[in-house]
Amino acid sequence: MRNRRLLFALFLCLAMVFGSVAWATEIMPLWDSCAMCAPDLYISGNTANCKLDVYAENSSDKITANIYLQKRNSRGNYTTQQSWTNQTGTGKLRFSATGSASSGESYRIKCDVVVDGSGGTDNITVYAYGN
């Protein structure tokens, strides 16, 4: 009986440790550059207003972005409804576009950004959610 309690307590501790580590990695940026990526999604009626602003560390850094408007399905997965690929800029990138949406549905924009500069190349993925 004592061994069961000890084993259960050990299992509980491990679950809490691994659960908190997994949660922490989801909110931490995983890129090295000082690029700032700010996506925004606003749904108004049947229109999805999609924006992405990227500011690189240096004004000579090349920026390429692929932006995907995605709709959440009944299973909780997202499928791409519309995309804007190969959006480019040097030093900064300001993107704005509208897409079709249905009121009452959940949407997100997924932004895959590549910042290529003197410090190397960073691949950054950021999201913005709206409904």
PDB file of C-alpha atoms in Angstrom:
ATOM      1  CA  MET A   1       0.000   0.000   0.000  1.00  0.00           C
ATOM      2  CA  ARG A   2       2.814   2.373   0.893  1.00  0.00           C
ATOM      3  CA  ASN A   3       4.587   1.625  -2.399  1.00  0.00           C
ATOM      4  CA  ARG A   4       1.435   2.481  -4.339  1.00  0.00           C
ATOM      5  CA  ARG A   5       1.165   5.851  -2.602  1.00  0.00           C
ATOM      6  CA  LEU A   6       4.827   6.586  -3.260  1.00  0.00           C
ATOM      7  CA  LEU A   7       4.503   5.570  -6.906  1.00  0.00           C
ATOM      8  CA  PHE A   8       1.371   7.689  -7.313  1.00  0.00           C
ATOM      9  CA  ALA A   9       3.071  10.726  -5.734  1.00  0.00           C
ATOM     10  CA  LEU A  10       6.095  10.267  -8.019  1.00  0.00           C
ATOM     11  CA  PHE A  11       3.833  10.009 -11.050  1.00  0.00           C
ATOM     12  CA  LEU A  12       1.983  13.170 -10.020  1.00  0.00           C
ATOM     13  CA  CYS A  13       5.245  15.094  -9.613  1.00  0.00           C
ATOM     14  CA  LEU A  14       6.509  13.990 -13.020  1.00  0.00           C
ATOM     15  CA  ALA A  15       3.211  14.908 -14.675  1.00  0.00           C
ATOM     16  CA  MET A  16       3.345  18.401 -13.181  1.00  0.00           C
ATOM     17  CA  VAL A  17       6.972  18.927 -14.205  1.00  0.00           C
ATOM     18  CA  PHE A  18       6.501  17.769 -17.789  1.00  0.00           C
ATOM     19  CA  GLY A  19       3.172  19.568 -18.101  1.00  0.00           C
ATOM     20  CA  SER A  20       4.677  22.888 -17.075  1.00  0.00           C
ATOM     21  CA  VAL A  21       7.675  22.476 -19.385  1.00  0.00           C
ATOM     22  CA  ALA A  22       5.401  21.792 -22.360  1.00  0.00           C
ATOM     23  CA  TRP A  23       3.264  24.810 -21.530  1.00  0.00           C
ATOM     24  CA  ALA A  24       6.265  27.108 -21.209  1.00  0.00           C
ATOM     25  CA  THR A  25       7.672  26.170 -24.624  1.00  0.00           C
ATOM     26  CA  GLU A  26       4.417  27.131 -26.344  1.00  0.00           C
ATOM     27  CA  ILE A  27       4.627  30.774 -25.342  1.00  0.00           C
ATOM     28  CA  MET A  28       8.330  31.397 -25.765  1.00  0.00           C
ATOM     29  CA  PRO A  29       9.677  32.653 -29.107  1.00  0.00           C
ATOM     30  CA  LEU A  30      11.974  30.183 -30.774  1.00  0.00           C
ATOM     31  CA  TRP A  31      14.022  32.518 -32.946  1.00  0.00           C
ATOM     32  CA  ASP A  32      17.316  34.281 -32.404  1.00  0.00           C
ATOM     33  CA  SER A  33      16.914  37.558 -34.242  1.00  0.00           C
ATOM     34  CA  CYS A  34      15.485  40.703 -32.757  1.00  0.00           C
ATOM     35  CA  ALA A  35      12.830  40.840 -35.460  1.00  0.00           C
ATOM     36  CA  MET A  36       9.409  41.871 -34.231  1.00  0.00           C
ATOM     37  CA  CYS A  37       6.457  40.071 -35.805  1.00  0.00           C
ATOM     38  CA  ALA A  38       2.988  41.432 -35.035  1.00  0.00           C
ATOM     39  CA  PRO A  39       0.062  39.618 -36.712  1.00  0.00           C
ATOM     40  CA  ASP A  40      -3.504  40.862 -36.340  1.00  0.00           C
ATOM     41  CA  LEU A  41      -6.843  39.391 -37.379  1.00  0.00           C
ATOM     42  CA  TYR A  42     -10.180  41.139 -37.077  1.00  0.00           C
ATOM     43  CA  ILE A  43     -13.434  39.572 -38.301  1.00  0.00           C
ATOM     44  CA  SER A  44     -16.203  41.974 -39.257  1.00  0.00           C
ATOM     45  CA  GLY A  45     -19.312  40.382 -40.727  1.00  0.00           C
ATOM     46  CA  ASN A  46     -18.176  38.357 -43.741  1.00  0.00           C
ATOM     47  CA  THR A  47     -14.766  40.001 -43.972  1.00  0.00           C
ATOM     48  CA  ALA A  48     -11.510  38.927 -42.379  1.00  0.00           C
ATOM     49  CA  ASN A  49      -9.063  41.811 -42.016  1.00  0.00           C
ATOM     50  CA  CYS A  50      -5.569  40.312 -41.962  1.00  0.00           C
ATOM     51  CA  LYS A  51      -2.440  42.254 -41.044  1.00  0.00           C
ATOM     52  CA  LEU A  52       1.195  41.469 -40.404  1.00  0.00           C
ATOM     53  CA  ASP A  53       3.939  43.904 -39.466  1.00  0.00           C
ATOM     54  CA  VAL A  54       7.532  42.678 -39.347  1.00  0.00           C
ATOM     55  CA  TYR A  55      10.429  44.871 -38.286  1.00  0.00           C
ATOM     56  CA  ALA A  56      13.906  43.385 -38.695  1.00  0.00           C
ATOM     57  CA  GLU A  57      16.881  44.146 -36.489  1.00  0.00           C
ATOM     58  CA  ASN A  58      18.745  45.824 -39.360  1.00  0.00           C
ATOM     59  CA  SER A  59      17.345  47.908 -42.195  1.00  0.00           C
ATOM     60  CA  SER A  60      19.188  45.720 -44.715  1.00  0.00           C
ATOM     61  CA  ASP A  61      17.671  42.394 -43.539  1.00  0.00           C
ATOM     62  CA  LYS A  62      15.506  40.701 -46.148  1.00  0.00           C
ATOM     63  CA  ILE A  63      12.055  39.574 -45.036  1.00  0.00           C
ATOM     64  CA  THR A  64       9.800  37.052 -46.772  1.00  0.00           C
ATOM     65  CA  ALA A  65       6.392  36.049 -45.427  1.00  0.00           C
ATOM     66  CA  ASN A  66       3.638  33.613 -46.325  1.00  0.00           C
ATOM     67  CA  ILE A  67       0.297  34.435 -44.714  1.00  0.00           C
ATOM     68  CA  TYR A  68      -2.556  31.933 -44.465  1.00  0.00           C
ATOM     69  CA  LEU A  69      -6.149  32.678 -43.464  1.00  0.00           C
ATOM     70  CA  GLN A  70      -7.377  29.488 -41.804  1.00  0.00           C
ATOM     71  CA  LYS A  71     -10.817  28.382 -40.586  1.00  0.00           C
ATOM     72  CA  ARG A  72     -11.321  26.072 -37.613  1.00  0.00           C
ATOM     73  CA  ASN A  73     -13.393  22.992 -38.382  1.00  0.00           C
ATOM     74  CA  SER A  74     -15.575  20.896 -36.052  1.00  0.00           C
ATOM     75  CA  ARG A  75     -12.594  18.730 -35.057  1.00  0.00           C
ATOM     76  CA  GLY A  76     -10.579  21.756 -33.936  1.00  0.00           C
ATOM     77  CA  ASN A  77      -8.175  21.610 -36.881  1.00  0.00           C
ATOM     78  CA  TYR A  78      -7.491  24.576 -39.140  1.00  0.00           C
ATOM     79  CA  THR A  79      -7.765  24.497 -42.921  1.00  0.00           C
ATOM     80  CA  THR A  80      -6.446  27.212 -45.203  1.00  0.00           C
ATOM     81  CA  GLN A  81      -9.172  29.308 -46.856  1.00  0.00           C
ATOM     82  CA  GLN A  82      -6.940  31.879 -48.537  1.00  0.00           C
ATOM     83  CA  SER A  83      -3.217  32.603 -48.743  1.00  0.00           C
ATOM     84  CA  TRP A  84      -0.834  35.366 -49.668  1.00  0.00           C
ATOM     85  CA  THR A  85       2.639  34.044 -50.425  1.00  0.00           C
ATOM     86  CA  ASN A  86       6.047  35.574 -51.067  1.00  0.00           C
ATOM     87  CA  GLN A  87       5.321  38.918 -49.436  1.00  0.00           C
ATOM     88  CA  THR A  88       8.718  40.635 -49.258  1.00  0.00           C
ATOM     89  CA  GLY A  89      10.380  43.611 -47.660  1.00  0.00           C
ATOM     90  CA  THR A  90      13.781  44.924 -46.628  1.00  0.00           C
ATOM     91  CA  GLY A  91      14.140  46.040 -43.043  1.00  0.00           C
ATOM     92  CA  LYS A  92      10.383  45.977 -42.555  1.00  0.00           C
ATOM     93  CA  LEU A  93       7.319  44.360 -44.050  1.00  0.00           C
ATOM     94  CA  ARG A  94       3.820  45.728 -43.685  1.00  0.00           C
ATOM     95  CA  PHE A  95       1.076  43.474 -45.045  1.00  0.00           C
ATOM     96  CA  SER A  96      -2.667  44.068 -45.087  1.00  0.00           C
ATOM     97  CA  ALA A  97      -5.402  42.211 -46.967  1.00  0.00           C
ATOM     98  CA  THR A  98      -8.992  41.099 -46.618  1.00  0.00           C
ATOM     99  CA  GLY A  99     -10.443  37.648 -47.031  1.00  0.00           C
ATOM    100  CA  SER A 100     -13.853  35.998 -46.883  1.00  0.00           C
ATOM    101  CA  ALA A 101     -15.221  34.839 -43.542  1.00  0.00           C
ATOM    102  CA  SER A 102     -18.470  33.527 -42.105  1.00  0.00           C
ATOM    103  CA  SER A 103     -19.845  35.122 -38.969  1.00  0.00           C
ATOM    104  CA  GLY A 104     -19.841  32.849 -35.938  1.00  0.00           C
ATOM    105  CA  GLU A 105     -16.853  30.793 -37.139  1.00  0.00           C
ATOM    106  CA  SER A 106     -13.350  30.764 -35.658  1.00  0.00           C
ATOM    107  CA  TYR A 107     -10.405  31.869 -37.765  1.00  0.00           C
ATOM    108  CA  ARG A 108      -6.704  32.468 -37.450  1.00  0.00           C
ATOM    109  CA  ILE A 109      -3.909  33.754 -39.599  1.00  0.00           C
ATOM    110  CA  LYS A 110      -0.732  31.736 -39.678  1.00  0.00           C
ATOM    111  CA  CYS A 111       2.320  33.746 -40.690  1.00  0.00           C
ATOM    112  CA  ASP A 112       5.504  31.964 -41.758  1.00  0.00           C
ATOM    113  CA  VAL A 113       8.253  34.587 -41.798  1.00  0.00           C
ATOM    114  CA  VAL A 114      11.899  34.293 -42.890  1.00  0.00           C
ATOM    115  CA  VAL A 115      14.306  37.021 -41.811  1.00  0.00           C
ATOM    116  CA  ASP A 116      17.635  36.791 -43.623  1.00  0.00           C
ATOM    117  CA  GLY A 117      20.349  39.113 -42.376  1.00  0.00           C
ATOM    118  CA  SER A 118      23.998  39.372 -41.453  1.00  0.00           C
ATOM    119  CA  GLY A 119      23.369  37.401 -38.251  1.00  0.00           C
ATOM    120  CA  GLY A 120      21.927  34.441 -40.154  1.00  0.00           C
ATOM    121  CA  THR A 121      18.480  33.272 -41.175  1.00  0.00           C
ATOM    122  CA  ASP A 122      15.540  32.933 -38.812  1.00  0.00           C
ATOM    123  CA  ASN A 123      12.320  31.075 -39.561  1.00  0.00           C
ATOM    124  CA  ILE A 124       9.491  32.481 -37.476  1.00  0.00           C
ATOM    125  CA  THR A 125       5.870  31.314 -37.244  1.00  0.00           C
ATOM    126  CA  VAL A 126       3.294  33.497 -35.503  1.00  0.00           C
ATOM    127  CA  TYR A 127      -0.506  33.334 -35.216  1.00  0.00           C
ATOM    128  CA  ALA A 128      -3.387  35.717 -34.605  1.00  0.00           C
ATOM    129  CA  TYR A 129      -6.884  34.470 -33.769  1.00  0.00           C
ATOM    130  CA  GLY A 130     -10.329  35.924 -34.388  1.00  0.00           C
ATOM    131  CA  ASN A 131     -14.008  34.928 -34.546  1.00  0.00           C
TER     132      ASN A 131
END
